[in-house]
Every structure is written in structure tokens, then in C-alpha cells.
Amino acid sequence: MTEPLKRVPESALPFARFARYYDRFMMRYVDYQGWVNYVEKIFRRWYRREEGEPRILPRTVLDVACGTGIPTILLAERGYRVIGVDRSQEMLAVLEKKKGNLPVEVVCADIRDFQLPYRVDAAISLYDSINYLLTEEDLERCFSCVFRALMPGGVFAFDVNTIYGLAEGWGTRTLTRETEDIISIWQNYFDPGTRISTLRLTFWEKLPDGTPGEKLEEVHQERAYSTEDIKRILQRAGFDEIHFFHHGGFL
């Protein structure tokens, strides 16, 4: 059985080494266009600039824990002005290279402690980034930063791995995933006491001759929160109208 790490070496911090492979690996498994379509449905349903005004699409969007900015870029291509916030310099370097002349601003900051140069109409945080916050205090700090960054009537849409998702979906198991140029081993351990899932990610890039390159490793940890926990913490941060849905719908 894989056991959780007691200490994480600096070289194994999340996305420090996997950043340059992230886009080509994840776009194989994730329908980002469909995800952004869903985000726009949420905007249409709940965004309201001021009381009494018709609901329209926002113009400015904050992408919390944007990483390499796949959704960031897609939103910018659809006409939004986007600010991406992330603490990983390696991931943001990838975003900087590909944003070109798109209306994208990049802020290197911890999502628990950041300020924007101006307030935005909406905010998103996708692909379980919120689960990387391992304490309720950290979660509230993040939510409070987002709340302060939003204009009145703004909307914050984010996804999370549920307790069931981390306990059963990820569970305690080892998986191997392989693309045309990357081999990866995913070793998960779920601690039911802390509700923290620890992932040891080991990966190699395939060299042109087909042999494996240097072995690299990262350690990722996510904590599962109940919907009651999330609602309570959102309310403490200032949010009032809160809804939970299965991904892709409104049920």
C-alpha cells in the first residue's frame, strides 16, 4: 500500500517539473472546450452586474489557480479579458509563452493571499484546484480574496473533488497512463481520517529513439470537503447565493 509522505522535498512540489508536459498530457483527457461552454452557461444563468439589470455575460474574468491557462486562453479567445493567478512560476511561464496578444494578464501569487489591479465581473477555478487547499483556514482565505476581487453581482464558479471522489474514485491504488511521448505512474493514498489524498506522480518523457528519459517525481495532495463545509466557508467569506451541481448540468 502506498503511504502518505511526511515531508515533501522542494524538487517534488506540484507542477514544478510537470509544467512543461501539462498541456499535451491533460488535453488528451479533459474536454476543456466543453468545460468552458459549461462555465458560460453558469454565467448566463447567474451573472448580474447590478440589481434589476438583465443578466448578461461578464466582460472580465479571474482564473484562480490558472496554471498553464488552458481555460484562460479559451475564455480570452471568446472575447473575455482574463486575469490568471497562480503561484507556480513554471506553469505561468507556459501561459506567458502562448497568450500572445490575447487580453490575458498574469499574476504570480498564492491563491490564499492575492490582490488584483482591478475588480472583475466573474471568477472561475477549474480542475479541482480548490482541493489543493488542505485546511478550512486556507480555503476561507482563498474565498475571501476572490470575494474582494469581484464586482457587485459577480459570480464565482469552481469545481471540487468530493469526499466520494477522492475516497473511491482516486482511492488507494496505482495507475499507469501513457501518451505518445510521456509515461506516467500515479500512486494514490487516501487517508479517511484527514480526508487527504496523496498522489506520487512519477513520469518520463519518451526520447526520440523510444527509450525513457530522466525519471521525474512530484507529490500532490488534495483534501475533500463536504458541501456543508464549502457552503459554510463561502458564507463566512461573504458569498450568499450558493448552488451545487453535478458537473455539466444544474441538478
mmCIF file of C-alpha atoms in Angstrom:
data_model
loop_
_atom_site.group_PDB
_atom_site.id
_atom_site.type_symbol
_atom_site.label_atom_id
_atom_site.label_comp_id
_atom_site.label_asym_id
_atom_site.label_seq_id
_atom_site.Cartn_x
_atom_site.Cartn_y
_atom_site.Cartn_z
ATOM 1 C CA MET A 1 0.000 0.000 0.000
ATOM 2 C CA THR A 2 1.233 3.496 -0.854
ATOM 3 C CA GLU A 3 1.681 5.583 2.275
ATOM 4 C CA PRO A 4 1.424 9.385 2.526
ATOM 5 C CA LEU A 5 4.650 11.359 2.603
ATOM 6 C CA LYS A 6 5.533 13.073 5.863
ATOM 7 C CA ARG A 7 7.703 15.700 4.176
ATOM 8 C CA VAL A 8 7.684 16.865 0.588
ATOM 9 C CA PRO A 9 11.080 17.745 -0.909
ATOM 10 C CA GLU A 10 11.280 21.077 -2.723
ATOM 11 C CA SER A 11 12.072 19.345 -6.022
ATOM 12 C CA ALA A 12 8.826 17.359 -5.793
ATOM 13 C CA LEU A 13 6.444 20.303 -5.330
ATOM 14 C CA PRO A 14 3.315 20.154 -7.510
ATOM 15 C CA PHE A 15 3.829 21.263 -11.127
ATOM 16 C CA ALA A 16 7.451 22.262 -10.641
ATOM 17 C CA ARG A 17 8.559 19.663 -13.187
ATOM 18 C CA PHE A 18 5.334 18.524 -14.839
ATOM 19 C CA ALA A 19 4.512 22.045 -16.059
ATOM 20 C CA ARG A 20 6.171 21.677 -19.456
ATOM 21 C CA TYR A 21 4.233 18.464 -20.137
ATOM 22 C CA TYR A 22 0.923 19.546 -18.624
ATOM 23 C CA ASP A 23 -0.898 20.819 -21.701
ATOM 24 C CA ARG A 24 -0.167 17.947 -24.053
ATOM 25 C CA PHE A 25 -0.937 15.416 -21.324
ATOM 26 C CA MET A 26 -4.123 16.911 -19.898
ATOM 27 C CA MET A 27 -5.706 17.912 -23.203
ATOM 28 C CA ARG A 28 -5.738 14.229 -24.054
ATOM 29 C CA TYR A 29 -8.025 13.511 -21.086
ATOM 30 C CA VAL A 30 -10.045 16.699 -20.486
ATOM 31 C CA ASP A 31 -12.697 18.335 -22.704
ATOM 32 C CA TYR A 32 -11.715 21.921 -21.962
ATOM 33 C CA GLN A 33 -13.935 23.384 -24.679
ATOM 34 C CA GLY A 34 -16.926 21.616 -23.119
ATOM 35 C CA TRP A 35 -15.889 22.832 -19.690
ATOM 36 C CA VAL A 36 -15.731 26.456 -20.820
ATOM 37 C CA ASN A 37 -19.103 26.026 -22.533
ATOM 38 C CA TYR A 38 -20.493 24.962 -19.156
ATOM 39 C CA VAL A 39 -18.890 27.960 -17.436
ATOM 40 C CA GLU A 40 -20.612 30.258 -19.913
ATOM 41 C CA LYS A 41 -23.955 28.576 -19.147
ATOM 42 C CA ILE A 42 -23.342 29.363 -15.470
ATOM 43 C CA PHE A 43 -22.522 32.974 -16.353
ATOM 44 C CA ARG A 44 -25.733 33.313 -18.356
ATOM 45 C CA ARG A 45 -27.794 31.841 -15.540
ATOM 46 C CA TRP A 46 -26.421 33.833 -12.582
ATOM 47 C CA TYR A 47 -24.299 36.790 -13.603
ATOM 48 C CA ARG A 48 -25.936 40.134 -12.836
ATOM 49 C CA ARG A 49 -23.925 43.340 -12.796
ATOM 50 C CA GLU A 50 -26.416 45.324 -10.690
ATOM 51 C CA GLU A 51 -29.784 44.662 -9.112
ATOM 52 C CA GLY A 52 -32.571 44.993 -11.656
ATOM 53 C CA GLU A 53 -30.349 44.815 -14.747
ATOM 54 C CA PRO A 54 -30.733 41.926 -17.201
ATOM 55 C CA ARG A 55 -28.308 39.046 -16.831
ATOM 56 C CA ILE A 56 -25.569 39.384 -19.415
ATOM 57 C CA LEU A 57 -22.215 37.741 -19.922
ATOM 58 C CA PRO A 58 -19.371 39.211 -17.866
ATOM 59 C CA ARG A 59 -16.526 41.036 -19.574
ATOM 60 C CA THR A 60 -13.697 40.394 -17.127
ATOM 61 C CA VAL A 61 -12.892 37.012 -15.561
ATOM 62 C CA LEU A 62 -10.441 35.889 -12.865
ATOM 63 C CA ASP A 63 -8.993 32.398 -13.303
ATOM 64 C CA VAL A 64 -7.925 31.214 -9.832
ATOM 65 C CA ALA A 65 -5.046 28.704 -9.881
ATOM 66 C CA CYS A 66 -4.930 29.103 -13.662
ATOM 67 C CA GLY A 67 -1.793 27.000 -14.161
ATOM 68 C CA THR A 68 -0.792 26.883 -17.830
ATOM 69 C CA GLY A 69 -4.053 28.639 -18.634
ATOM 70 C CA ILE A 70 -5.886 26.299 -20.978
ATOM 71 C CA PRO A 71 -9.321 27.676 -19.905
ATOM 72 C CA THR A 72 -7.750 31.146 -19.579
ATOM 73 C CA ILE A 73 -6.802 31.140 -23.249
ATOM 74 C CA LEU A 74 -10.144 29.692 -24.354
ATOM 75 C CA LEU A 75 -12.031 32.429 -22.495
ATOM 76 C CA ALA A 76 -9.777 35.137 -23.918
ATOM 77 C CA GLU A 77 -10.348 33.766 -27.423
ATOM 78 C CA ARG A 78 -14.092 34.147 -26.798
ATOM 79 C CA GLY A 79 -13.679 37.834 -26.032
ATOM 80 C CA TYR A 80 -13.235 37.945 -22.246
ATOM 81 C CA ARG A 81 -10.490 39.922 -20.540
ATOM 82 C CA VAL A 82 -8.889 37.405 -18.187
ATOM 83 C CA ILE A 83 -6.557 37.630 -15.192
ATOM 84 C CA GLY A 84 -4.818 34.376 -14.280
ATOM 85 C CA VAL A 85 -3.487 33.906 -10.744
ATOM 86 C CA ASP A 86 -1.171 31.052 -9.789
ATOM 87 C CA ARG A 87 1.853 30.576 -7.547
ATOM 88 C CA SER A 88 3.720 28.207 -9.900
ATOM 89 C CA GLN A 89 6.238 30.200 -11.888
ATOM 90 C CA GLU A 90 6.812 27.154 -14.091
ATOM 91 C CA MET A 91 3.133 26.865 -15.027
ATOM 92 C CA LEU A 92 2.777 30.618 -15.590
ATOM 93 C CA ALA A 93 5.830 30.616 -17.853
ATOM 94 C CA VAL A 94 3.961 28.226 -20.154
ATOM 95 C CA LEU A 95 0.931 30.545 -20.145
ATOM 96 C CA GLU A 96 3.081 33.600 -20.877
ATOM 97 C CA LYS A 97 4.570 31.917 -23.952
ATOM 98 C CA LYS A 98 1.232 31.036 -25.520
ATOM 99 C CA LYS A 99 -1.021 34.006 -24.658
ATOM 100 C CA GLY A 100 0.409 36.177 -27.429
ATOM 101 C CA ASN A 101 -1.691 39.317 -27.925
ATOM 102 C CA LEU A 102 -4.766 37.911 -26.210
ATOM 103 C CA PRO A 103 -6.276 40.025 -23.371
ATOM 104 C CA VAL A 104 -4.675 37.957 -20.612
ATOM 105 C CA GLU A 105 -2.852 39.285 -17.548
ATOM 106 C CA VAL A 106 -0.776 37.019 -15.337
ATOM 107 C CA VAL A 107 -0.329 37.417 -11.586
ATOM 108 C CA CYS A 108 2.130 35.181 -9.742
ATOM 109 C CA ALA A 109 0.650 34.866 -6.257
ATOM 110 C CA ASP A 110 -0.647 32.385 -3.722
ATOM 111 C CA ILE A 111 -4.412 31.928 -4.172
ATOM 112 C CA ARG A 112 -4.732 32.305 -0.396
ATOM 113 C CA ASP A 113 -3.274 35.805 -0.484
ATOM 114 C CA PHE A 114 -3.630 37.908 -3.623
ATOM 115 C CA GLN A 115 -4.950 41.251 -4.837
ATOM 116 C CA LEU A 116 -5.906 42.279 -8.356
ATOM 117 C CA PRO A 117 -5.208 45.586 -10.118
ATOM 118 C CA TYR A 118 -8.972 45.974 -10.639
ATOM 119 C CA ARG A 119 -12.186 44.159 -9.722
ATOM 120 C CA VAL A 120 -13.662 41.603 -12.124
ATOM 121 C CA ASP A 121 -17.146 40.537 -13.174
ATOM 122 C CA ALA A 122 -16.663 36.796 -12.615
ATOM 123 C CA ALA A 123 -14.195 34.235 -11.316
ATOM 124 C CA ILE A 124 -13.534 30.571 -12.032
ATOM 125 C CA SER A 125 -11.313 27.837 -10.618
ATOM 126 C CA LEU A 126 -11.283 24.585 -12.560
ATOM 127 C CA TYR A 127 -9.965 21.051 -12.352
ATOM 128 C CA ASP A 128 -10.010 20.528 -8.560
ATOM 129 C CA SER A 129 -7.562 23.348 -7.802
ATOM 130 C CA ILE A 130 -9.594 24.244 -4.697
ATOM 131 C CA ASN A 131 -8.891 20.781 -3.246
ATOM 132 C CA TYR A 132 -5.191 21.669 -3.021
ATOM 133 C CA LEU A 133 -6.098 23.905 -0.074
ATOM 134 C CA LEU A 134 -5.708 21.477 2.815
ATOM 135 C CA THR A 135 -7.267 23.418 5.698
ATOM 136 C CA GLU A 136 -10.518 25.304 6.195
ATOM 137 C CA GLU A 137 -8.486 28.385 7.099
ATOM 138 C CA ASP A 138 -6.697 28.277 3.730
ATOM 139 C CA LEU A 139 -9.994 27.722 1.927
ATOM 140 C CA GLU A 140 -11.578 30.734 3.623
ATOM 141 C CA ARG A 141 -8.566 32.899 2.819
ATOM 142 C CA CYS A 142 -8.869 31.971 -0.854
ATOM 143 C CA PHE A 143 -12.625 32.533 -0.968
ATOM 144 C CA SER A 144 -12.190 35.897 0.769
ATOM 145 C CA CYS A 145 -9.630 37.016 -1.814
ATOM 146 C CA VAL A 146 -11.999 36.009 -4.615
ATOM 147 C CA PHE A 147 -14.937 37.800 -2.963
ATOM 148 C CA ARG A 148 -12.929 41.027 -2.655
ATOM 149 C CA ALA A 149 -11.880 40.721 -6.304
ATOM 150 C CA LEU A 150 -15.471 40.530 -7.598
ATOM 151 C CA MET A 151 -17.704 43.402 -8.671
ATOM 152 C CA PRO A 152 -21.188 43.542 -7.090
ATOM 153 C CA GLY A 153 -23.317 40.901 -8.789
ATOM 154 C CA GLY A 154 -20.262 38.906 -9.787
ATOM 155 C CA VAL A 155 -20.276 35.114 -9.887
ATOM 156 C CA PHE A 156 -17.648 32.585 -8.765
ATOM 157 C CA ALA A 157 -17.819 29.160 -10.439
ATOM 158 C CA PHE A 158 -15.494 26.397 -9.286
ATOM 159 C CA ASP A 159 -15.355 22.613 -9.120
ATOM 160 C CA VAL A 160 -14.127 20.319 -6.360
ATOM 161 C CA ASN A 161 -13.411 16.658 -5.877
ATOM 162 C CA THR A 162 -15.988 15.301 -3.428
ATOM 163 C CA ILE A 163 -15.234 13.043 -0.471
ATOM 164 C CA TYR A 164 -16.558 10.123 -2.525
ATOM 165 C CA GLY A 165 -14.422 11.187 -5.488
ATOM 166 C CA LEU A 166 -11.174 11.143 -3.530
ATOM 167 C CA ALA A 167 -12.044 8.131 -1.349
ATOM 168 C CA GLU A 168 -13.446 5.909 -4.109
ATOM 169 C CA GLY A 169 -12.658 7.490 -7.456
ATOM 170 C CA TRP A 170 -8.999 8.057 -6.644
ATOM 171 C CA GLY A 171 -8.873 5.760 -3.631
ATOM 172 C CA THR A 172 -5.661 3.951 -2.745
ATOM 173 C CA ARG A 173 -4.322 2.476 -5.950
ATOM 174 C CA THR A 174 -1.652 2.732 -8.622
ATOM 175 C CA LEU A 175 -2.391 3.632 -12.243
ATOM 176 C CA THR A 176 -0.215 3.900 -15.327
ATOM 177 C CA ARG A 177 -1.028 6.423 -18.039
ATOM 178 C CA GLU A 178 0.812 6.736 -21.309
ATOM 179 C CA THR A 179 0.615 9.176 -24.212
ATOM 180 C CA GLU A 180 2.657 9.302 -27.392
ATOM 181 C CA ASP A 181 5.550 10.973 -25.609
ATOM 182 C CA ILE A 182 5.003 10.609 -21.835
ATOM 183 C CA ILE A 183 4.831 7.642 -19.480
ATOM 184 C CA SER A 184 3.420 8.305 -16.003
ATOM 185 C CA ILE A 185 2.697 6.341 -12.823
ATOM 186 C CA TRP A 186 0.041 7.664 -10.425
ATOM 187 C CA GLN A 187 0.252 6.260 -6.874
ATOM 188 C CA ASN A 188 -2.667 7.413 -4.703
ATOM 189 C CA TYR A 189 -3.208 7.046 -0.980
ATOM 190 C CA PHE A 190 -6.408 8.302 0.681
ATOM 191 C CA ASP A 191 -6.422 8.961 4.418
ATOM 192 C CA PRO A 192 -10.057 8.727 5.632
ATOM 193 C CA GLY A 193 -9.149 10.445 8.901
ATOM 194 C CA THR A 194 -7.884 13.661 7.326
ATOM 195 C CA ARG A 195 -9.754 13.183 4.008
ATOM 196 C CA ILE A 196 -6.466 13.983 2.276
ATOM 197 C CA SER A 197 -5.385 12.179 -0.858
ATOM 198 C CA THR A 198 -1.646 11.994 -1.514
ATOM 199 C CA LEU A 199 -0.515 11.388 -5.075
ATOM 200 C CA ARG A 200 3.008 10.444 -6.020
ATOM 201 C CA LEU A 201 3.363 11.229 -9.709
ATOM 202 C CA THR A 202 6.365 9.657 -11.453
ATOM 203 C CA PHE A 203 6.881 10.355 -15.137
ATOM 204 C CA TRP A 204 9.322 10.029 -18.014
ATOM 205 C CA GLU A 205 9.461 11.674 -21.413
ATOM 206 C CA LYS A 206 9.993 9.235 -24.283
ATOM 207 C CA LEU A 207 13.154 10.100 -26.166
ATOM 208 C CA PRO A 208 13.196 10.128 -29.994
ATOM 209 C CA ASP A 209 14.723 6.644 -30.042
ATOM 210 C CA GLY A 210 11.868 5.315 -27.888
ATOM 211 C CA THR A 211 13.877 4.947 -24.689
ATOM 212 C CA PRO A 212 12.725 6.671 -21.437
ATOM 213 C CA GLY A 213 14.337 9.949 -20.438
ATOM 214 C CA GLU A 214 15.078 11.209 -16.938
ATOM 215 C CA LYS A 215 12.693 9.969 -14.245
ATOM 216 C CA LEU A 216 10.911 12.865 -12.522
ATOM 217 C CA GLU A 217 8.632 12.878 -9.486
ATOM 218 C CA GLU A 218 6.120 15.221 -7.913
ATOM 219 C CA VAL A 219 3.867 14.959 -4.876
ATOM 220 C CA HIS A 220 0.309 16.304 -4.970
ATOM 221 C CA GLN A 221 -2.112 16.459 -2.038
ATOM 222 C CA GLU A 222 -5.826 17.232 -2.123
ATOM 223 C CA ARG A 223 -8.364 17.458 0.670
ATOM 224 C CA ALA A 224 -12.036 16.598 0.227
ATOM 225 C CA TYR A 225 -14.657 18.888 1.749
ATOM 226 C CA SER A 226 -18.353 18.225 2.228
ATOM 227 C CA THR A 227 -20.850 20.543 0.554
ATOM 228 C CA GLU A 228 -21.852 21.713 4.034
ATOM 229 C CA ASP A 229 -18.224 22.669 4.755
ATOM 230 C CA ILE A 230 -17.880 24.565 1.492
ATOM 231 C CA LYS A 231 -21.183 26.430 1.929
ATOM 232 C CA ARG A 232 -20.306 27.468 5.471
ATOM 233 C CA ILE A 233 -16.850 28.720 4.443
ATOM 234 C CA LEU A 234 -18.218 30.570 1.399
ATOM 235 C CA GLN A 235 -20.732 32.324 3.625
ATOM 236 C CA ARG A 236 -18.002 33.351 6.054
ATOM 237 C CA ALA A 237 -16.110 34.837 3.108
ATOM 238 C CA GLY A 238 -19.135 36.921 2.113
ATOM 239 C CA PHE A 239 -20.935 34.861 -0.546
ATOM 240 C CA ASP A 240 -24.690 34.478 -0.107
ATOM 241 C CA GLU A 241 -26.363 32.751 -3.108
ATOM 242 C CA ILE A 242 -24.693 29.324 -3.255
ATOM 243 C CA HIS A 243 -25.557 26.396 -5.514
ATOM 244 C CA PHE A 244 -24.064 22.903 -6.001
ATOM 245 C CA PHE A 245 -24.409 20.857 -9.185
ATOM 246 C CA HIS A 246 -23.061 17.732 -10.793
ATOM 247 C CA HIS A 247 -20.571 18.707 -13.487
ATOM 248 C CA GLY A 248 -22.176 19.729 -16.751
ATOM 249 C CA GLY A 249 -25.716 20.326 -15.516
ATOM 250 C CA PHE A 250 -27.899 22.117 -12.996
ATOM 251 C CA LEU A 251 -29.089 19.207 -10.867
#
